[in-house]
Structure formats: structure tokens, C-alpha cells
Backbone as numpy.savetxt, mean C-alpha at the origin, in Angstrom:
# Nx Ny Nz CAx CAy CAz Cx Cy Cz
-7.08 21.10 -8.95 -6.75 19.77 -8.46 -7.91 18.82 -8.70
-7.59 17.62 -9.12 -8.61 16.60 -9.32 -8.73 15.78 -8.05
-9.91 15.72 -7.47 -10.10 14.97 -6.24 -10.62 13.57 -6.58
-9.97 12.59 -6.03 -10.31 11.20 -6.31 -10.71 10.48 -5.04
-11.50 9.48 -5.21 -11.83 8.66 -4.05 -10.65 7.79 -3.69
-10.20 7.03 -4.43 -9.00 6.25 -4.01 -7.91 6.36 -5.01
-7.70 6.99 -10.33 -7.57 7.45 -11.65 -8.07 6.24 -12.41
-8.96 6.36 -13.07 -9.43 5.22 -13.81 -8.55 4.97 -15.00
-8.19 3.73 -15.29 -7.37 3.41 -16.44 -8.23 3.51 -17.68
-8.15 4.66 -18.33 -8.98 4.87 -19.50 -8.18 4.76 -20.79
-6.87 4.57 -20.70 -6.04 4.50 -21.90 -6.38 3.25 -22.69
-6.55 3.45 -24.00 -6.79 2.29 -24.86 -5.50 1.80 -25.48
-4.37 2.43 -25.06 -3.08 2.01 -25.58 -2.83 0.56 -25.22
-2.42 -0.21 -26.21 -2.14 -1.63 -25.96 -0.73 -1.77 -25.43
-0.61 -1.77 -24.11 0.69 -1.93 -23.50 1.22 -3.33 -23.77
2.52 -3.40 -23.86 3.13 -4.69 -24.18 2.83 -5.74 -23.13
2.60 -5.25 -21.89 2.37 -6.21 -20.82 0.91 -6.32 -20.42
0.03 -5.60 -21.11 -1.36 -5.56 -20.66 -2.05 -6.91 -20.76
-1.56 -7.77 -21.62 -2.17 -9.08 -21.74 -1.64 -10.06 -20.70
-0.63 -9.62 -19.97 -0.02 -10.51 -18.98 -0.52 -10.14 -17.61
-1.36 -10.94 -17.02 -1.96 -10.57 -15.75 -0.95 -10.56 -14.62
0.22 -11.17 -14.79 1.22 -11.12 -13.75 1.92 -9.78 -13.71
1.97 -9.03 -14.84 2.58 -7.70 -14.84 3.99 -7.71 -14.31
4.90 -8.45 -14.91 6.24 -8.58 -14.38 6.93 -7.23 -14.35
7.51 -6.87 -13.20 8.22 -5.61 -13.06 9.67 -5.77 -13.48
10.39 -4.65 -13.44 11.80 -4.68 -13.82 12.61 -5.61 -12.92
12.14 -5.78 -11.68 12.84 -6.67 -10.76 12.35 -8.11 -10.84
11.46 -8.38 -11.79 11.00 -9.74 -11.98 9.88 -10.18 -11.07
9.33 -9.26 -10.29 8.23 -9.59 -9.39 6.92 -9.21 -10.04
5.97 -10.13 -10.08 4.71 -9.88 -10.74 3.73 -9.12 -9.87
2.74 -8.51 -10.53 1.68 -7.80 -9.82 0.97 -8.72 -8.85
0.68 -9.93 -9.28 -0.03 -10.85 -8.41 0.75 -11.09 -7.11
2.08 -11.24 -7.23 2.87 -11.48 -6.03 2.83 -10.28 -5.09
2.94 -9.06 -5.66 2.89 -7.87 -4.82 1.51 -7.70 -4.19
0.48 -7.92 -4.99 -0.88 -7.78 -4.48 -1.16 -8.82 -3.39
-0.73 -10.04 -3.63 -0.95 -11.08 -2.63 -0.20 -10.79 -1.34
0.97 -10.12 -1.43 1.71 -9.77 -0.22 0.89 -8.82 0.64
0.20 -7.87 -0.01 -0.68 -6.96 0.73 -1.85 -7.72 1.35
-2.47 -8.59 0.57 -3.65 -9.31 1.06 -3.31 -10.21 2.23
-2.15 -10.87 2.16 -1.75 -11.75 3.26 -1.54 -10.95 4.54
-0.91 -9.78 4.42 -0.69 -8.95 5.60 -2.00 -8.38 6.13
-2.91 -8.03 5.22 -4.22 -7.52 5.63 -4.97 -8.58 6.42
-4.97 -9.81 5.94 -5.65 -10.90 6.63 -5.03 -11.16 7.99
-3.70 -11.13 8.06 -3.02 -11.37 9.33 -3.32 -10.25 10.31
-3.30 -8.99 9.85 -3.60 -7.86 10.73 -5.00 -7.98 11.32
-5.94 -8.51 10.53 -7.31 -8.64 11.00 -7.42 -9.62 12.16
-6.45 -10.51 12.27 -6.46 -11.51 13.34 -5.91 -10.96 14.65
-5.20 -9.83 14.58 -4.60 -9.28 15.79 -5.65 -8.54 16.62
-5.44 -8.52 17.91 -6.38 -7.86 18.81 -6.02 -6.38 18.84
-6.60 -5.61 17.93 -6.22 -4.21 17.80 -6.71 -3.34 18.95
-7.64 -3.86 19.75 -8.13 -3.06 20.87 -7.11 -3.02 22.01
-6.19 -3.98 22.03 -5.16 -3.98 23.06 -4.00 -3.08 22.62
-3.39 -2.35 23.55 -2.26 -1.49 23.17 -1.05 -2.32 22.77
-0.34 -1.85 21.76 0.88 -2.52 21.34 2.00 -2.21 22.33
2.68 -3.25 22.78 3.82 -3.10 23.67 5.08 -3.32 22.84
5.90 -2.29 22.72 7.08 -2.37 21.88 8.29 -2.78 22.71
9.22 -3.52 22.10 10.46 -3.90 22.80 11.31 -2.68 23.13
12.27 -2.86 24.01 13.21 -1.78 24.36 14.62 -2.10 23.90
14.77 -3.12 23.05 16.07 -3.43 22.46 15.85 -4.33 21.26
16.85 -4.39 20.38 16.78 -5.29 19.24 16.19 -4.64 18.00
15.85 -5.49 17.05 15.30 -5.02 15.77 14.13 -5.91 15.36
13.35 -5.43 14.40 12.24 -6.20 13.86 12.05 -5.82 12.40
11.61 -6.78 11.62 11.31 -6.54 10.21 9.85 -6.90 9.95
9.17 -6.01 9.25 7.77 -6.22 8.86 7.70 -6.33 7.34
7.01 -7.34 6.86 6.85 -7.52 5.43 5.38 -7.60 5.07
5.04 -7.07 3.92 3.65 -7.10 3.46 3.52 -6.35 2.16
2.49 -5.54 2.04 2.25 -4.83 0.80 1.45 -3.56 1.03
1.20 -2.84 -0.07 0.47 -1.58 0.00 -0.31 -1.39 -1.28
-1.32 -0.52 -1.20 -2.02 -0.13 -2.42 -2.45 1.32 -2.34
-2.52 1.95 -3.51 -3.06 3.29 -3.68 -4.31 3.16 -4.54
-5.40 3.75 -4.13 -6.61 3.77 -4.95 -6.74 5.15 -5.56
-6.53 5.23 -6.88 -6.52 6.49 -7.60 -7.83 6.76 -8.32
-8.86 5.98 -8.03 -10.11 6.03 -8.78 -10.90 7.30 -8.49
-11.34 8.05 -9.52 -12.12 9.25 -9.28 -13.49 8.93 -8.68
-14.01 9.85 -7.90 -15.37 9.69 -7.38 -16.35 9.52 -8.54
-17.21 8.55 -8.42 -18.23 8.32 -9.43 -17.78 7.45 -10.59
-16.51 7.07 -10.62 -16.04 6.23 -11.72 -16.53 4.80 -11.55
-16.81 4.14 -12.67 -17.24 2.74 -12.61 -16.08 1.78 -12.86
-14.87 2.33 -13.05 -13.68 1.50 -13.25 -12.68 1.80 -12.16
-12.03 0.78 -11.68 -11.02 0.97 -10.65 -9.64 1.19 -11.24
-8.86 2.07 -10.62 -7.48 2.34 -11.03 -6.63 2.32 -9.77
-5.73 1.34 -9.67 -4.99 1.14 -8.44 -3.52 0.89 -8.70
-2.73 1.06 -7.66 -1.31 0.70 -7.66 -1.09 -0.23 -6.48
-0.41 -1.35 -6.73 -0.07 -2.28 -5.66 1.44 -2.44 -5.61
1.98 -2.67 -4.41 3.42 -2.83 -4.25 3.70 -3.73 -3.06
4.94 -4.14 -2.96 5.42 -4.77 -1.74 5.82 -3.69 -0.75
5.82 -4.05 0.54 6.25 -3.13 1.58 7.16 -3.88 2.56
8.31 -3.27 2.89 9.20 -3.80 3.91 9.54 -2.68 4.87
9.46 -2.95 6.16 9.82 -1.96 7.18 10.78 -2.58 8.18
11.78 -1.82 8.57 12.75 -2.26 9.57 12.71 -1.32 10.77
12.62 -1.89 11.96 12.51 -1.11 13.18 13.68 -1.43 14.09
14.28 -0.40 14.68 15.35 -0.56 15.67 14.88 0.01 17.00
14.98 -0.79 18.05 14.51 -0.40 19.37 15.68 -0.14 20.31
15.57 0.88 21.15 16.53 1.10 22.23 15.74 1.32 23.52
16.46 1.52 24.60 15.81 1.69 25.90 14.91 2.91 25.92
15.31 3.97 25.20 14.58 5.23 25.29 13.68 5.53 24.10
13.99 4.97 22.94 13.21 5.32 21.75 13.35 4.24 20.68
12.68 4.47 19.57 12.78 3.55 18.44 12.69 4.33 17.13
13.16 3.67 16.06 13.10 4.28 14.74 12.69 3.26 13.70
12.11 3.76 12.61 11.56 2.89 11.56 11.93 3.45 10.18
12.33 2.58 9.28 12.46 2.92 7.87 11.63 1.92 7.07
10.97 2.40 6.03 10.12 1.53 5.22 10.29 1.86 3.75
10.02 0.87 2.91 10.20 1.01 1.47 9.09 0.29 0.74
8.52 0.93 -0.27 7.56 0.30 -1.18 8.30 0.00 -2.48
8.25 -1.24 -2.93 8.97 -1.67 -4.13 8.07 -2.55 -5.00
8.55 -2.88 -6.20 7.87 -3.82 -7.09 6.42 -3.40 -7.33
6.24 -2.14 -7.69 4.89 -1.60 -7.87 4.38 -1.84 -9.28
3.07 -1.94 -9.41 2.38 -2.03 -10.69 1.07 -1.26 -10.59
0.70 -0.64 -11.71 -0.60 0.02 -11.81 -1.53 -0.89 -12.61
-2.78 -0.97 -12.19 -3.69 -1.89 -12.86 -5.12 -1.40 -12.72
-5.97 -1.93 -13.59 -7.37 -1.57 -13.56 -8.25 -2.72 -13.13
-9.43 -2.37 -12.67 -10.47 -3.35 -12.34 -11.77 -2.86 -12.96
-12.48 -3.76 -13.63 -13.77 -3.41 -14.21 -14.78 -3.15 -13.10
-15.95 -2.63 -13.48 -16.91 -2.15 -12.50 -17.26 -3.19 -11.44
-17.63 -4.39 -11.87 -18.07 -5.39 -10.89 -16.94 -5.76 -9.93
-15.74 -5.95 -10.48 -14.62 -6.32 -9.62 -14.26 -5.19 -8.67
-14.34 -3.94 -9.16 -13.97 -2.81 -8.31 -14.94 -2.64 -7.16
-16.23 -2.83 -7.42 -17.21 -2.73 -6.35 -16.95 -3.81 -5.30
-16.63 -5.01 -5.75 -16.32 -6.08 -4.81 -15.06 -5.80 -4.03
-14.07 -5.22 -4.69 -12.82 -4.85 -4.03 -13.09 -3.86 -2.91
-13.89 -2.84 -3.21 -14.22 -1.85 -2.19 -14.95 -2.45 -1.01
-15.88 -3.38 -1.28 -16.60 -4.03 -0.19 -15.64 -4.83 0.70
-14.73 -5.53 0.07 -13.80 -6.35 0.83 -12.86 -5.50 1.67
-12.31 -4.43 1.05 -11.42 -3.54 1.77 -12.10 -2.94 3.00
-13.37 -2.59 2.84 -14.11 -1.97 3.93 -14.62 -2.98 4.95
-14.31 -4.25 4.74 -14.73 -5.27 5.69 -16.16 -5.70 5.55
-16.77 -5.38 4.38 -18.17 -5.75 4.19 -18.33 -7.13 3.55
-17.21 -7.77 3.26 -17.27 -9.14 2.75 -16.05 -9.90 3.24
-16.06 -11.20 3.04 -14.99 -12.05 3.56 -13.66 -11.67 2.93
-12.63 -11.56 3.77 -11.31 -11.18 3.28 -10.76 -12.19 2.28
-11.17 -13.46 2.36 -10.67 -14.47 1.43 -11.06 -14.17 -0.01
-12.10 -13.37 -0.22 -12.52 -13.09 -1.58 -11.49 -12.26 -2.34
-10.54 -11.69 -1.64 -9.50 -10.92 -2.32 -8.78 -11.76 -3.36
-8.58 -13.03 -3.07 -7.85 -13.88 -4.01 -8.51 -13.91 -5.38
-9.81 -13.68 -5.42 -10.53 -13.72 -6.68 -10.12 -12.60 -7.62
-9.58 -11.50 -7.08 -9.25 -10.35 -7.92 -8.00 -10.57 -8.75
-7.18 -11.53 -8.37 -5.92 -11.75 -9.08 -6.14 -12.05 -10.56
-7.28 -12.66 -10.90 -7.58 -12.99 -12.29 -8.32 -11.86 -13.01
-8.56 -10.75 -12.32 -9.35 -9.67 -12.90 -8.52 -8.45 -13.27
-7.22 -8.51 -13.03 -6.38 -7.36 -13.36 -6.39 -7.10 -14.86
-6.40 -5.83 -15.24 -6.34 -5.47 -16.65 -5.49 -4.21 -16.80
-4.99 -3.97 -18.03 -4.15 -2.81 -18.32 -3.01 -2.69 -17.32
-2.32 -3.80 -17.08 -1.25 -3.82 -16.09 -0.04 -3.03 -16.60
0.47 -2.13 -15.76 1.65 -1.34 -16.11 2.68 -1.44 -14.98
3.80 -2.13 -15.20 4.83 -2.19 -14.17 5.47 -0.83 -13.96
5.78 -0.49 -12.71 6.36 0.80 -12.35 7.72 0.58 -11.70
8.75 1.21 -12.25 10.08 1.14 -11.67 10.24 2.23 -10.60
11.20 2.00 -9.71 11.46 2.96 -8.64 10.94 2.48 -7.31
11.12 3.28 -6.30 10.60 2.92 -4.98 10.18 4.17 -4.22
9.48 3.94 -3.14 8.97 5.00 -2.27 9.44 4.68 -0.86
9.98 5.68 -0.16 10.56 5.42 1.15 10.01 6.38 2.19
10.14 5.98 3.44 9.82 6.85 4.57 10.69 6.45 5.74
10.87 7.38 6.67 11.68 7.12 7.86 11.18 7.97 9.01
11.20 7.41 10.20 10.89 8.16 11.41 11.86 7.69 12.49
12.43 8.63 13.24 13.44 8.30 14.23 13.13 8.95 15.57
13.77 8.43 16.61 13.68 8.99 17.96 12.26 9.09 18.47
11.45 8.07 18.21 10.09 8.01 18.76 10.19 7.51 20.20
9.65 8.21 21.17 9.80 7.79 22.57 9.26 6.38 22.81
9.97 5.64 23.63 9.51 4.31 23.98 8.14 4.41 24.64
7.26 3.50 24.32 5.89 3.56 24.82 4.93 4.18 23.84
5.45 4.84 22.80 4.61 5.40 21.76 4.56 4.44 20.59
3.35 4.02 20.21 3.21 2.98 19.19 2.66 3.50 17.87
2.68 4.84 17.68 2.22 5.40 16.42 3.15 6.52 15.99
3.02 6.98 14.76 3.93 7.99 14.24 3.31 8.67 13.02
3.82 9.86 12.71 3.51 10.56 11.46 4.82 10.98 10.83
4.97 10.74 9.54 6.20 11.10 8.86 5.92 11.33 7.38
6.94 11.76 6.63 6.78 12.06 5.21 7.20 10.85 4.37
6.41 10.52 3.36 6.72 9.45 2.43 7.05 10.07 1.08
8.18 9.66 0.47 8.64 10.28 -0.77 9.12 9.21 -1.75
8.95 9.51 -3.05 9.49 8.64 -4.08 8.84 8.88 -5.42
9.41 8.24 -6.46 8.91 8.34 -7.82 8.78 6.95 -8.41
7.63 6.67 -9.01 7.37 5.41 -9.70 7.14 5.74 -11.17
7.85 5.04 -12.08 7.79 5.37 -13.50 7.50 4.13 -14.32
6.51 4.24 -15.23 6.16 3.17 -16.14 6.10 3.67 -17.56
5.66 2.81 -18.49 5.59 3.21 -19.90 4.70 4.42 -20.15
3.61 4.57 -19.38 2.71 5.71 -19.60 2.44 6.51 -18.33
3.02 6.13 -17.22 2.72 6.79 -15.95 3.99 7.20 -15.22
3.98 8.43 -14.69 4.99 8.87 -13.75 4.27 9.33 -12.49
4.51 8.64 -11.39 3.83 8.91 -10.13 4.83 9.53 -9.16
4.55 10.76 -8.72 5.41 11.47 -7.77 4.70 11.54 -6.43
5.37 11.07 -5.38 4.78 11.04 -4.05 5.65 11.81 -3.07
5.08 12.76 -2.38 5.74 13.50 -1.30 4.63 13.94 -0.36
4.29 13.07 0.59 3.07 13.28 1.37 3.24 12.72 2.78
2.55 13.30 3.75 2.59 12.76 5.11 1.75 11.48 5.23
2.22 10.57 6.05 1.48 9.35 6.33 1.45 9.13 7.84
0.42 8.42 8.27 0.26 8.05 9.67 0.43 6.55 9.79
1.21 6.12 10.77 1.43 4.69 10.96 1.27 4.29 12.41
0.96 3.01 12.62 0.83 2.51 13.98 0.98 0.99 13.98
1.41 0.47 15.12 1.53 -0.97 15.30 0.21 -1.52 15.80
-0.10 -2.75 15.42 -1.33 -3.40 15.86 -0.99 -4.73 16.53
-1.90 -5.16 17.39 -1.67 -6.38 18.14 -1.02 -6.07 19.48
-1.28 -6.86 20.50 -0.75 -6.59 21.83 0.76 -6.58 21.89
1.43 -7.32 21.01 2.89 -7.36 20.98 3.44 -6.82 19.67
2.70 -5.90 19.09 3.12 -5.23 17.85 3.39 -6.23 16.74
2.50 -7.21 16.60 2.68 -8.21 15.53 2.46 -7.64 14.15
1.69 -6.56 14.04 1.38 -5.99 12.74 1.71 -4.51 12.67
1.78 -4.00 11.46 2.06 -2.60 11.21 1.12 -2.11 10.12
0.53 -0.92 10.32 -0.32 -0.33 9.31 0.11 1.12 9.07
0.06 1.55 7.80 0.31 2.95 7.44 -0.75 3.41 6.47
-1.18 4.68 6.60 -2.23 5.19 5.75 -2.08 6.70 5.60
-2.85 7.31 4.69 -2.79 8.76 4.52 -3.33 9.48 5.73
-2.86 10.72 5.95 -3.26 11.45 7.15 -4.61 12.14 7.01
-5.17 12.22 5.80 -6.46 12.88 5.58 -7.53 11.81 5.39
-7.96 11.21 6.49 -8.95 10.13 6.44 -8.49 9.02 5.49
-7.21 8.73 5.51 -6.64 7.67 4.67 -6.12 8.16 3.34
-6.44 9.41 2.98 -6.03 9.94 1.69 -4.72 10.70 1.80
-4.00 10.78 0.68 -2.81 11.60 0.59 -2.74 12.23 -0.81
-1.90 13.25 -0.95 -1.77 13.95 -2.22 -0.58 13.40 -2.99
-0.76 13.20 -4.29 0.33 12.78 -5.16 0.10 13.34 -6.56
1.10 13.15 -7.45 0.97 13.59 -8.83 1.08 12.39 -9.76
0.24 12.37 -10.77 0.33 11.38 -11.85 0.45 12.14 -13.16
1.58 11.99 -13.81 1.85 12.69 -15.07 1.63 14.20 -14.94
2.08 14.73 -13.80 2.02 16.17 -13.56 0.70 16.69 -13.04
-0.30 15.83 -12.88 -1.62 16.25 -12.40 -1.78 15.86 -10.94
-2.33 16.77 -10.14 -2.52 16.52 -8.71 -3.71 15.61 -8.47
-3.51 14.67 -7.56 -4.59 13.77 -7.16 -4.62 13.60 -5.65
-5.77 13.23 -5.14 -5.92 12.78 -3.77 -6.26 11.31 -3.83
-5.36 10.46 -3.31 -5.53 9.01 -3.43 -5.60 8.36 -2.06
-6.39 7.32 -1.95 -6.44 6.56 -0.71 -5.21 5.65 -0.66
-4.57 5.57 0.50 -3.36 4.76 0.67 -3.49 3.85 1.88
-3.12 2.59 1.70 -3.13 1.65 2.83 -1.97 0.68 2.67
-1.17 0.53 3.73 -0.06 -0.42 3.74 -0.17 -1.29 4.98
0.10 -2.57 4.83 0.03 -3.51 5.95 1.29 -4.38 5.98
1.79 -4.63 7.16 2.95 -5.50 7.31 2.79 -6.44 8.49
3.50 -7.55 8.46 3.49 -8.54 9.53 4.92 -8.75 10.00
5.11 -8.75 11.31 6.46 -8.93 11.86 6.98 -10.33 11.53
8.22 -10.39 11.09 8.85 -11.65 10.73 9.66 -12.13 11.93
9.17 -13.11 12.66 9.85 -13.61 13.87 10.94 -14.60 13.49
């Protein structure tokens, strides 16, 4: 198994879309739009008071929208290799419990050169201003749109419990990449009134997946904001 920190895009193949920084997917959504959806949710989540417990409703429904990314970059690599997607989650509340279904769509794989990747890591870790994320939109390279989606579901979570662990599954396919995901993830609501949602890998943020038949350990982070 190849252990990665968060797969460097080393292919010199000239993809038809590599010159297009928007990386339009089969559904017509560009990489920039998907990436920005994650960044907007990340910024909003940072504004929530995460030290306060989330109080979940006991009836009704809620929808969370945002984005996600997988960091497939090997330890020690000077180039970043990432996947970004949109994320939508729907929650149904009852008096006794609640359930959630979520979907990652409009995914693209892309690279970041050394300087941009180091800055990306600093920003993700909170070591620089979150607004600097917008600067990365012009730094995408070797963009590969990925068709397919990734889903997860958790049901019958007791009322009063604001976190969960469940299995995430799906296949993403592009011109040179096939990504197979079947891995556990941990999720929780943030903010005193559950304004935000975060999901990540269960192994210190990492999860196991396959890229073109090879096993990887990738860092995963998804963020969503409740749509009132």
C-alpha cells in the first residue's frame, strides 16, 4: 500500500481539458465552482461557535450545501494532487432520532505546483487567512473532470447526538483516473444551532481509497452550511 499525506499529478499527458482552468465536468460545473463551494462553506464554518454544543431540531428537515476535497499527495512530494467536489446533505429530524444522506458530485482532479500547494496546506491548517484560498483558483493545473458520485447515509441517530460514523461509497471516473471509495467517515454538526456540517476520515482525517487499482490513504474534508 502506498501511504499518502493527503497522489501527485505526474502525468505529462496533455489532457484535452488541462488548459482550461475551469475543468468543466460532464454536468457542466467547473472545478472553480466546486472548489469555491468548499471554500465558502469552510469560511462559514469558521464563523460558528464550535465550542458550543449543537442543538438539533426534533422535527422537520434541513439541507446543507458546500464542498469537499481529497488530498492524495504523497508524503514528501513537492506537487499537490487533489480532488474537489460539491457536497449536498439532507437531514430529516423526528422526536426520537434523525437521519442524514449526503452526496459528493461534480468532482475534478487537479494539481498544484510546489509554492501553491504549500500555501494551500497552510491555509487549510489555519496558519494563514482563509481569504487566501481564492488565490488558488488561478493555479489549478492538469485538470481532469471526474464523472460519477459518492454517497453516504446514516439513520436512526438518537436525538441529542450531534455526530456520527458511517460508510462512504462511490466511483469517480475520468480520462486517466478511476477513483474507488469505500471507507468510513466521521461527521458532526457545528455551531450552537447546527448551522454547519463537517465530515472527515476516521483515521486522523485520512481514509483509504483506490486510484487506478492502487491503494492510497488520502486526507478527506467536507464542509456544508445549512440552507435556511
